[in-house]
PDB file of C-alpha atoms in Angstrom:
ATOM      1  CA  MET A 209     -17.846  -5.006   7.531  1.00  0.00           C
ATOM      2  CA  PRO A 210     -15.166  -5.380   4.855  1.00  0.00           C
ATOM      3  CA  GLN A 211     -14.845  -8.520   2.786  1.00  0.00           C
ATOM      4  CA  ILE A 212     -11.659 -10.370   2.027  1.00  0.00           C
ATOM      5  CA  ILE A 213     -11.729 -12.138  -1.295  1.00  0.00           C
ATOM      6  CA  ILE A 214      -9.230 -14.994  -1.198  1.00  0.00           C
ATOM      7  CA  LEU A 215      -8.207 -15.999  -4.704  1.00  0.00           C
ATOM      8  CA  PRO A 216      -8.085 -19.746  -5.436  1.00  0.00           C
ATOM      9  CA  HIS A 217      -4.984 -21.565  -4.170  1.00  0.00           C
ATOM     10  CA  GLU A 218      -4.383 -25.133  -5.327  1.00  0.00           C
ATOM     11  CA  GLU A 219      -3.960 -26.601  -1.829  1.00  0.00           C
ATOM     12  CA  ILE A 220      -5.138 -24.107   0.798  1.00  0.00           C
ATOM     13  CA  CYS A 221      -8.337 -22.789  -0.792  1.00  0.00           C
ATOM     14  CA  PRO A 222      -9.000 -24.453  -4.178  1.00  0.00           C
ATOM     15  CA  GLU A 223     -12.329 -22.710  -4.788  1.00  0.00           C
ATOM     16  CA  GLY A 224     -11.272 -19.344  -3.407  1.00  0.00           C
ATOM     17  CA  ALA A 225     -13.428 -17.692  -0.759  1.00  0.00           C
ATOM     18  CA  VAL A 226     -15.185 -14.501   0.248  1.00  0.00           C
ATOM     19  CA  ILE A 227     -15.069 -13.891   3.997  1.00  0.00           C
ATOM     20  CA  GLN A 228     -16.133 -11.099   6.323  1.00  0.00           C
ATOM     21  CA  ALA A 229     -13.430  -9.435   8.390  1.00  0.00           C
ATOM     22  CA  GLU A 230     -13.841  -7.243  11.417  1.00  0.00           C
ATOM     23  CA  PRO A 231     -11.794  -4.039  11.041  1.00  0.00           C
ATOM     24  CA  GLY A 232      -8.772  -4.253  13.344  1.00  0.00           C
ATOM     25  CA  THR A 233      -8.220  -7.980  12.860  1.00  0.00           C
ATOM     26  CA  THR A 234      -5.318  -9.301  10.816  1.00  0.00           C
ATOM     27  CA  VAL A 235      -5.737 -10.912   7.426  1.00  0.00           C
ATOM     28  CA  CYS A 236      -4.251 -14.103   8.895  1.00  0.00           C
ATOM     29  CA  ASP A 237      -6.685 -14.226  11.832  1.00  0.00           C
ATOM     30  CA  ALA A 238      -9.662 -13.540   9.565  1.00  0.00           C
ATOM     31  CA  ALA A 239      -8.613 -16.333   7.197  1.00  0.00           C
ATOM     32  CA  LEU A 240      -7.978 -18.827  10.006  1.00  0.00           C
ATOM     33  CA  ALA A 241     -11.340 -17.990  11.633  1.00  0.00           C
ATOM     34  CA  ASN A 242     -12.991 -18.928   8.346  1.00  0.00           C
ATOM     35  CA  GLY A 243     -11.235 -22.257   7.851  1.00  0.00           C
ATOM     36  CA  ILE A 244      -8.544 -21.017   5.453  1.00  0.00           C
ATOM     37  CA  GLU A 245      -5.382 -22.554   6.858  1.00  0.00           C
ATOM     38  CA  ILE A 246      -2.743 -19.955   6.066  1.00  0.00           C
ATOM     39  CA  GLU A 247       0.556 -21.248   7.362  1.00  0.00           C
ATOM     40  CA  HIS A 248       1.889 -19.340  10.380  1.00  0.00           C
ATOM     41  CA  ALA A 249       4.917 -21.223  11.676  1.00  0.00           C
ATOM     42  CA  CYS A 250       5.976 -18.501  14.141  1.00  0.00           C
ATOM     43  CA  GLU A 251       2.490 -18.292  15.681  1.00  0.00           C
ATOM     44  CA  LYS A 252       1.925 -14.850  14.131  1.00  0.00           C
ATOM     45  CA  SER A 253       4.857 -13.150  15.873  1.00  0.00           C
ATOM     46  CA  CYS A 254       6.450 -11.643  12.722  1.00  0.00           C
ATOM     47  CA  ALA A 255       9.402 -14.020  12.976  1.00  0.00           C
ATOM     48  CA  CYS A 256       9.007 -15.927   9.685  1.00  0.00           C
ATOM     49  CA  THR A 257       7.470 -15.546   6.233  1.00  0.00           C
ATOM     50  CA  THR A 258       5.117 -18.517   6.052  1.00  0.00           C
ATOM     51  CA  CYS A 259       1.995 -16.290   6.162  1.00  0.00           C
ATOM     52  CA  HIS A 260       3.209 -14.152   3.243  1.00  0.00           C
ATOM     53  CA  VAL A 261       0.373 -13.026   0.944  1.00  0.00           C
ATOM     54  CA  TYR A 262      -0.138 -10.648  -1.957  1.00  0.00           C
ATOM     55  CA  ILE A 263      -2.697  -7.878  -1.404  1.00  0.00           C
ATOM     56  CA  ARG A 264      -3.982  -7.523  -4.964  1.00  0.00           C
ATOM     57  CA  GLU A 265      -6.610  -4.871  -4.153  1.00  0.00           C
ATOM     58  CA  GLY A 266      -7.322  -2.653  -1.159  1.00  0.00           C
ATOM     59  CA  GLY A 267      -3.783  -2.609   0.220  1.00  0.00           C
ATOM     60  CA  ALA A 268      -3.819   1.139   0.867  1.00  0.00           C
ATOM     61  CA  SER A 269      -6.441   0.586   3.584  1.00  0.00           C
ATOM     62  CA  LEU A 270      -4.136  -1.670   5.618  1.00  0.00           C
ATOM     63  CA  ASN A 271      -1.850  -0.436   8.366  1.00  0.00           C
ATOM     64  CA  PRO A 272       1.624   0.436   7.038  1.00  0.00           C
ATOM     65  CA  ALA A 273       4.226  -2.318   7.241  1.00  0.00           C
ATOM     66  CA  GLU A 274       6.671  -1.749  10.077  1.00  0.00           C
ATOM     67  CA  GLU A 275      10.421  -2.190   9.679  1.00  0.00           C
ATOM     68  CA  LEU A 276      10.462  -5.696  11.206  1.00  0.00           C
ATOM     69  CA  GLU A 277       7.810  -6.889   8.748  1.00  0.00           C
ATOM     70  CA  GLU A 278       9.694  -5.367   5.831  1.00  0.00           C
ATOM     71  CA  ASP A 279      12.905  -7.060   6.991  1.00  0.00           C
ATOM     72  CA  MET A 280      11.125 -10.423   7.172  1.00  0.00           C
ATOM     73  CA  LEU A 281       9.508  -9.924   3.768  1.00  0.00           C
ATOM     74  CA  ASP A 282      12.978  -9.576   2.247  1.00  0.00           C
ATOM     75  CA  LYS A 283      13.311 -13.321   2.950  1.00  0.00           C
ATOM     76  CA  ALA A 284       9.943 -14.332   1.458  1.00  0.00           C
ATOM     77  CA  TRP A 285       9.632 -16.484  -1.631  1.00  0.00           C
ATOM     78  CA  GLY A 286       8.249 -14.542  -4.598  1.00  0.00           C
ATOM     79  CA  LEU A 287       8.377 -11.097  -3.011  1.00  0.00           C
ATOM     80  CA  GLU A 288       6.307  -8.506  -4.911  1.00  0.00           C
ATOM     81  CA  PRO A 289       5.513  -4.833  -4.264  1.00  0.00           C
ATOM     82  CA  ASP A 290       2.108  -5.784  -2.807  1.00  0.00           C
ATOM     83  CA  SER A 291       3.511  -8.475  -0.471  1.00  0.00           C
ATOM     84  CA  ARG A 292       2.558  -8.435   3.209  1.00  0.00           C
ATOM     85  CA  LEU A 293       2.806 -10.818   6.121  1.00  0.00           C
ATOM     86  CA  SER A 294      -0.828 -11.659   6.766  1.00  0.00           C
ATOM     87  CA  CYS A 295      -0.176 -11.805  10.523  1.00  0.00           C
ATOM     88  CA  GLN A 296       0.819  -8.124  10.465  1.00  0.00           C
ATOM     89  CA  ALA A 297      -1.644  -6.749   7.878  1.00  0.00           C
ATOM     90  CA  VAL A 298      -4.510  -5.212   9.862  1.00  0.00           C
ATOM     91  CA  VAL A 299      -7.836  -4.925   8.038  1.00  0.00           C
ATOM     92  CA  GLY A 300      -9.269  -1.433   7.665  1.00  0.00           C
ATOM     93  CA  GLU A 301     -12.620  -0.409   6.207  1.00  0.00           C
ATOM     94  CA  THR A 302     -12.003  -1.436   2.575  1.00  0.00           C
ATOM     95  CA  ASP A 303     -12.566  -4.781   0.864  1.00  0.00           C
ATOM     96  CA  LEU A 304      -9.397  -6.702   0.044  1.00  0.00           C
ATOM     97  CA  VAL A 305      -8.372  -9.145  -2.654  1.00  0.00           C
ATOM     98  CA  VAL A 306      -5.711 -11.513  -1.343  1.00  0.00           C
ATOM     99  CA  GLU A 307      -3.618 -14.088  -3.169  1.00  0.00           C
ATOM    100  CA  ILE A 308      -1.737 -16.772  -1.258  1.00  0.00           C
ATOM    101  CA  PRO A 309       1.613 -17.555  -2.934  1.00  0.00           C
ATOM    102  CA  LYS A 310       2.159 -21.024  -4.318  1.00  0.00           C
ATOM    103  CA  TYR A 311       5.188 -21.573  -2.077  1.00  0.00           C
ATOM    104  CA  THR A 312       6.477 -20.528   1.328  1.00  0.00           C
ATOM    105  CA  ILE A 313       9.926 -20.821   2.821  1.00  0.00           C
ATOM    106  CA  ASN A 314       9.384 -23.295   5.615  1.00  0.00           C
ATOM    107  CA  MET A 315      12.099 -25.778   6.500  1.00  0.00           C
ATOM    108  CA  VAL A 316       9.710 -27.868   8.596  1.00  0.00           C
ATOM    109  CA  SER A 317       6.228 -28.401   7.259  1.00  0.00           C
ATOM    110  CA  GLU A 318       3.779 -30.474   9.266  1.00  0.00           C
ATOM    111  CA  LYS A 319       1.558 -31.282   6.265  1.00  0.00           C
ATOM    112  CA  HIS A 320       3.260 -34.251   4.586  1.00  0.00           C
TER     113      HIS A 320
END
């Protein structure tokens, strides 16, 4: 079973984490199942960018981004070549290194 290494994030995962991920699950679902609260304002329907992550290693093993995801990513804060929406990035057979961006574009945040 592949591992997802979540790099430290000041608020969401200060210590970082190493989690197991079943192939075929999304990066977002794997993180949430392991207590890493990646924001997902649209309930994982590819309608926002709050679950935006950087796939620092292992990205070639993920499913290709579809046009809708790429269109949404154009609106993400801090877009980089290895950016993905974690709700759309399906885990393959390879370990991943994931970085959660410092900011998201979310007009309404419930964590105040």
